[in-house]
C-alpha cells in the first residue's frame, strides 16, 4: 500500500482526486457495438433478442420468460437452510427500506391556495442481474426489495442464461423471495434494449437498475432519457478510520474483503498512528496469502491501496470526506460521536462488530452505493428511486385574483405574452 | 391540431408514444465540439475559459466573477416593484420546498442493531442560467432556492455575459434574492466544464442543475458521473383534461401559453366532448392571431398539438397517464376527486383558476419538471436533489455473533472468501 503523510494544512480536493483516481475510460468500440445492439432490438424485437442471445450466451431460446416450474426447482436446489438466510435478509432489507416510504400530502398554504405532493410508484421497472461464474443473490435482493416496498406493481428481472438455457438457482430463488413479478433469461446490452424499448414478448419498463459489465453499463448510459437508470456503478471502495485502539488484523481483513471484489477496487486507511498503519500493512500481507482470490486482492491493494497518516482523528475524517468513499468504517472508540463530522460517504459502519460484509448481505440498508467519490452528490439505492412525485396546485378565484398582477409582471419581464394573457383573460372574464 | 378518436379499448403505450413523439436526435458535430471544449478547460483552466468566452460571447473578461457593485446596480435597475415580486415568489418557493426537508435518524431495529440514515447537503452546486434575448429570472429562483433550502453552503450561478461584459440585471437580481453565493459570467459548454473540473479561479462543484441549449445539454451529459446533473430537459408540454363544463377560451389560452415556449413544445387536450374540442380549436386559431410569439406557437400547435376524443373522463385520464405530461391541468368540475387516478404527471394544476403560468412563477412548487414522458419515472426538481443520504449501521458484539453464521453462508454462496473471513476472524478472536 502507498503511504501518504498528510501535511498540517491537510490535502485539497484536487490532490485527493489525483491520489485516488482510477481510470474509467469508455471504449469507443464498446459504444459502437452497443449502439448496433440497441438498434437491432428496437427494430426487430424478439427476433433480435433471440439471435443476440444465441450469439453471446450460446443458447437459442424459444421462450425468454422463466417458468414457475423452473423457480420451484431452483428453490429445491438452494435448499431450506439458505432459503431461510435469503428470507431473513429480505425481511431485514424490507424493514429498513419501509422507513423510506413517504406519504402524499395536500395542504392549505395561504388563503385559497392548496399545494401538495403526490407520491406514486413507477409502474414497471427492470432489474439487471449479471450472470457468469459469480452469482450475487444479495444484489437481486438489494435491487428488487426497495422496488417492491415502493409498491412498483411490475418488477422484471433480466439475467443471462447459461449455455444449457438455465439460470443460476440462487438468482432465481432470490428474485422469487424478493418479489420479482417476471424473470427473463436475457442478458447483456440486448436485455437493456428489450427493457427500454419493449419487444413482442417483453413489455417495456420505465426504469432500469442493477450492475453489469462494460456493455451493460454503456447500454444503460445510452438508453438514459428513454428510461430512468439508477447509476453507472464504478469499482467498489472502502475507507477505514482507525487508530491503535483498533484490531489491526480485523482492519486488514476488512480491507481485503473489499480488495477481493475487483482489481480496480480501492482501499483507504486514514489513521493518526504510523505504528498502527504498519501493523495493518503486515496483516494485509499475511492474510493475503490465505485468500483464494489472492491475485485480484493483491492487485487492488498494490495499485489502489492507500494509507493516509494524519495529524489527528479530525484530519483523518477530513481526508475521508474528500474521498467520499462508498463504504466508510469508523473504528475509533465510541464511533457514534464522529457521525456529525461525516459529510460524504455511501454507508457508514460503526465500530469493530460492524464490518462491511454485514451490510453487503444482511443488516438491511442497501449495498448498491455511490462509488468513485460520487457519494459527494448521490445516495444509496432506495425506495425513493422507485417512486416519483407530482406537485399539486390549486388556487381559488379569490387567491388567483390576488396574485394575477404579479404573475403578469413576471410574464412581461420574461417576454412570454401568452402566459400573461392566460392570466389576464381569467381576470377579465371572471368578473 | 390533430384529432385522435380514442377507440373503446383505449390506446397502448406504444401507440401513445408514436402519436406524441418528438425527435430528440443528438448531433455528432455538437458532441465533438463539446468534447473539445471540455478537454481545453480541463487542461488549461481559466485561460481556456477566457478564450472560449471571447470566441462565443464576444467579450474578453479579466474577472469572471460578478462583483457586489454589479449586483447592487442590477437591483437598482430592476426597481423596487419587481424586486418585491421576486421576493414574494422566492418566499412562496421557499415555503413549499421546506416541506421536502427530511430529518436524519438512527434507531434500534433489533437487539443490538442500530440502523439509520444521515442527510447532508451537497457541499457545492452549480446552477446554469441561459443568457440571450429571453432572460428567465423564474428559472434562477426555481433552481437556486431548493439548494438554499437544502442547506448547500456554496451555490455558484453560471450565465453567459453580453458583448459588453454585463449580465442581464433580472438574472443578477434573482440570483441574489435566491441565495446564490457566487455568480460567474461564463456560459455554454465552457461553464459546465469549469463547474465540473474547476479552474484556478472557479472551484469545482459536485452537481450542476439548470436548462441550456444543445451544447450545454451535451456538456452536462458528458460530465455526468464526474458530477451529478439534474436532468436533460426536453421541450416542454401541457396536457389538459376538460369537457363542456370548462371555458374553451381559457383552455385555448393555456394551450397557447405552452406553445409559445418552443416550436417543439407539445400541447394535448383529452376530452369526452367533440363539441368542446371544436370550440377550443376555434379559440386557439382566434387567439393565436393576437400573439407576439405567434409564429413559434403556431408551429407547436400544428406539429405537436393533439386532441384526444375519449369515451368518458376516465378514458381521458388514462390517455394522460400514458402521455405522462410535464404539466397536467384538470379542468373537470370538482377536480380534486380525480387526483387518485393520476399516475404520471410532473405537476397537476386543479381547476379553472390554477392555470399553468401561476406554477411557472409564483405558487411555490418547482417549475423544473420532467418532460417528454419522463414523468413516468422522474420528479420535479426539489430539495432532495441537493441532499444525499448516508446509511448508518451499528452492530453490538452479541448482535454480530447472532448473525455471523448466516453472513458467512452468504459469502460462501457468492464465492467471496475474504468477506467470510472478515466475519470469521471476529467470531474467533472475539471469544
Tab-separated table of N, CA and C in Angstrom, chain A residues 46 49-50 53 60-71 124 153-161 165-167 172 175-176 179-187 194 199-203:
chain	number	residue	atom	x	y	z
A	46	UNK	N	-38.156	-9.304	-30.572
A	46	UNK	CA	-37.803	-10.647	-30.093
A	46	UNK	C	-36.795	-11.362	-30.994
A	49	UNK	N	-33.421	-10.197	-30.111
A	49	UNK	CA	-33.029	-10.672	-28.780
A	49	UNK	C	-32.629	-12.142	-28.852
A	50	UNK	N	-33.410	-12.920	-29.619
A	50	UNK	CA	-33.130	-14.355	-29.743
A	50	UNK	C	-31.779	-14.585	-30.422
A	53	UNK	N	-28.892	-13.502	-28.115
A	53	UNK	CA	-28.703	-14.450	-27.012
A	53	UNK	C	-27.956	-15.686	-27.517
A	60	UNK	N	-30.076	-21.039	-27.998
A	60	UNK	CA	-31.211	-20.494	-28.741
A	60	UNK	C	-32.474	-20.765	-27.929
A	61	UNK	N	-33.125	-19.688	-27.479
A	61	UNK	CA	-34.289	-19.838	-26.614
A	61	UNK	C	-35.582	-19.628	-27.400
A	62	UNK	N	-36.605	-20.447	-27.098
A	62	UNK	CA	-37.928	-20.191	-27.660
A	62	UNK	C	-38.641	-19.184	-26.770
A	63	UNK	N	-38.633	-19.484	-25.486
A	63	UNK	CA	-39.261	-18.595	-24.507
A	63	UNK	C	-38.185	-17.917	-23.680
A	64	UNK	N	-38.335	-16.593	-23.454
A	64	UNK	CA	-37.367	-15.899	-22.613
A	64	UNK	C	-37.748	-15.970	-21.128
A	65	UNK	N	-39.045	-16.122	-20.898
A	65	UNK	CA	-39.513	-15.962	-19.513
A	65	UNK	C	-39.320	-17.247	-18.715
A	66	UNK	N	-38.780	-17.119	-17.515
A	66	UNK	CA	-38.603	-18.245	-16.607
A	66	UNK	C	-39.982	-18.720	-16.137
A	67	UNK	N	-40.185	-20.044	-16.115
A	67	UNK	CA	-41.495	-20.591	-15.740
A	67	UNK	C	-41.583	-20.826	-14.230
A	68	UNK	N	-42.801	-20.914	-13.703
A	68	UNK	CA	-42.971	-21.240	-12.282
A	68	UNK	C	-42.290	-22.566	-11.924
A	69	UNK	N	-42.287	-23.532	-12.838
A	69	UNK	CA	-41.636	-24.819	-12.559
A	69	UNK	C	-40.128	-24.641	-12.369
A	70	UNK	N	-39.522	-23.771	-13.179
A	70	UNK	CA	-38.082	-23.523	-13.039
A	70	UNK	C	-37.777	-22.866	-11.695
A	71	UNK	N	-38.667	-21.960	-11.276
A	71	UNK	CA	-38.455	-21.295	-9.979
A	71	UNK	C	-38.574	-22.314	-8.844
A	124	UNK	N	-43.505	0.187	-13.767
A	124	UNK	CA	-42.816	-1.038	-14.171
A	124	UNK	C	-41.323	-0.775	-14.218
A	153	UNK	N	-45.816	-2.145	-9.226
A	153	UNK	CA	-46.658	-3.318	-9.467
A	153	UNK	C	-46.016	-4.366	-10.379
A	154	UNK	N	-44.998	-3.980	-11.121
A	154	UNK	CA	-44.448	-4.894	-12.115
A	154	UNK	C	-42.923	-4.768	-12.109
A	155	UNK	N	-42.249	-5.828	-11.653
A	155	UNK	CA	-40.780	-5.822	-11.494
A	155	UNK	C	-40.203	-6.967	-12.315
A	156	UNK	N	-39.521	-6.647	-13.401
A	156	UNK	CA	-38.982	-7.661	-14.307
A	156	UNK	C	-37.476	-7.794	-14.090
A	157	UNK	N	-37.024	-9.008	-13.773
A	157	UNK	CA	-35.599	-9.279	-13.602
A	157	UNK	C	-35.042	-9.820	-14.931
A	158	UNK	N	-33.894	-9.311	-15.329
A	158	UNK	CA	-33.220	-9.763	-16.548
A	158	UNK	C	-31.865	-10.343	-16.169
A	159	UNK	N	-31.564	-11.565	-16.638
A	159	UNK	CA	-30.271	-12.179	-16.332
A	159	UNK	C	-29.900	-13.148	-17.443
A	160	UNK	N	-28.626	-13.210	-17.797
A	160	UNK	CA	-28.255	-14.055	-18.941
A	160	UNK	C	-28.367	-15.545	-18.621
A	161	UNK	N	-28.786	-16.355	-19.611
A	161	UNK	CA	-28.861	-17.805	-19.411
A	161	UNK	C	-27.482	-18.459	-19.579
A	165	UNK	N	-29.361	-23.060	-21.233
A	165	UNK	CA	-30.648	-22.370	-21.123
A	165	UNK	C	-31.138	-22.199	-19.695
A	166	UNK	N	-30.329	-22.607	-18.735
A	166	UNK	CA	-30.750	-22.471	-17.330
A	166	UNK	C	-30.266	-21.144	-16.758
A	167	UNK	N	-30.804	-20.808	-15.593
A	167	UNK	CA	-30.341	-19.633	-14.856
A	167	UNK	C	-29.874	-20.108	-13.485
A	172	UNK	N	-32.493	-17.153	-9.194
A	172	UNK	CA	-33.935	-17.374	-9.314
A	172	UNK	C	-34.600	-17.348	-7.945
A	175	UNK	N	-34.702	-13.791	-6.590
A	175	UNK	CA	-35.688	-12.961	-7.301
A	175	UNK	C	-37.095	-13.302	-6.834
A	176	UNK	N	-37.322	-14.574	-6.612
A	176	UNK	CA	-38.625	-15.042	-6.148
A	176	UNK	C	-38.921	-14.505	-4.741
A	179	UNK	N	-39.637	-10.669	-4.624
A	179	UNK	CA	-40.903	-10.138	-5.122
A	179	UNK	C	-40.898	-9.742	-6.587
A	180	UNK	N	-39.962	-10.289	-7.379
A	180	UNK	CA	-39.979	-10.036	-8.821
A	180	UNK	C	-41.266	-10.622	-9.409
A	181	UNK	N	-41.880	-9.920	-10.355
A	181	UNK	CA	-43.112	-10.436	-10.971
A	181	UNK	C	-42.821	-11.226	-12.240
A	182	UNK	N	-41.668	-11.010	-12.853
A	182	UNK	CA	-41.245	-11.777	-14.028
A	182	UNK	C	-39.728	-11.916	-13.999
A	183	UNK	N	-39.213	-12.986	-14.578
A	183	UNK	CA	-37.764	-13.143	-14.753
A	183	UNK	C	-37.523	-13.541	-16.202
A	184	UNK	N	-36.629	-12.810	-16.880
A	184	UNK	CA	-36.316	-13.111	-18.276
A	184	UNK	C	-34.877	-13.601	-18.407
A	185	UNK	N	-34.707	-14.638	-19.205
A	185	UNK	CA	-33.364	-15.170	-19.493
A	185	UNK	C	-32.736	-14.364	-20.623
A	186	UNK	N	-32.511	-13.127	-20.381
A	186	UNK	CA	-31.904	-12.261	-21.386
A	186	UNK	C	-30.886	-11.405	-20.651
A	187	UNK	N	-29.670	-11.322	-21.191
A	187	UNK	CA	-28.624	-10.556	-20.529
A	187	UNK	C	-27.988	-9.548	-21.461
A	194	UNK	N	-34.198	-4.476	-24.681
A	194	UNK	CA	-35.544	-5.051	-24.572
A	194	UNK	C	-36.314	-4.359	-23.449
A	199	UNK	N	-40.372	-5.486	-26.469
A	199	UNK	CA	-40.435	-6.343	-27.668
A	199	UNK	C	-41.831	-6.963	-27.676
A	200	UNK	N	-42.085	-7.873	-28.620
A	200	UNK	CA	-43.397	-8.519	-28.676
A	200	UNK	C	-43.694	-9.259	-27.374
A	201	UNK	N	-42.669	-9.886	-26.788
A	201	UNK	CA	-42.933	-10.703	-25.597
A	201	UNK	C	-42.487	-10.043	-24.288
A	202	UNK	N	-41.781	-8.928	-24.382
A	202	UNK	CA	-41.287	-8.254	-23.169
A	202	UNK	C	-41.797	-6.809	-23.154
A	203	UNK	N	-42.775	-6.495	-22.283
A	203	UNK	CA	-43.259	-5.106	-22.232
A	203	UNK	C	-42.161	-4.177	-21.720
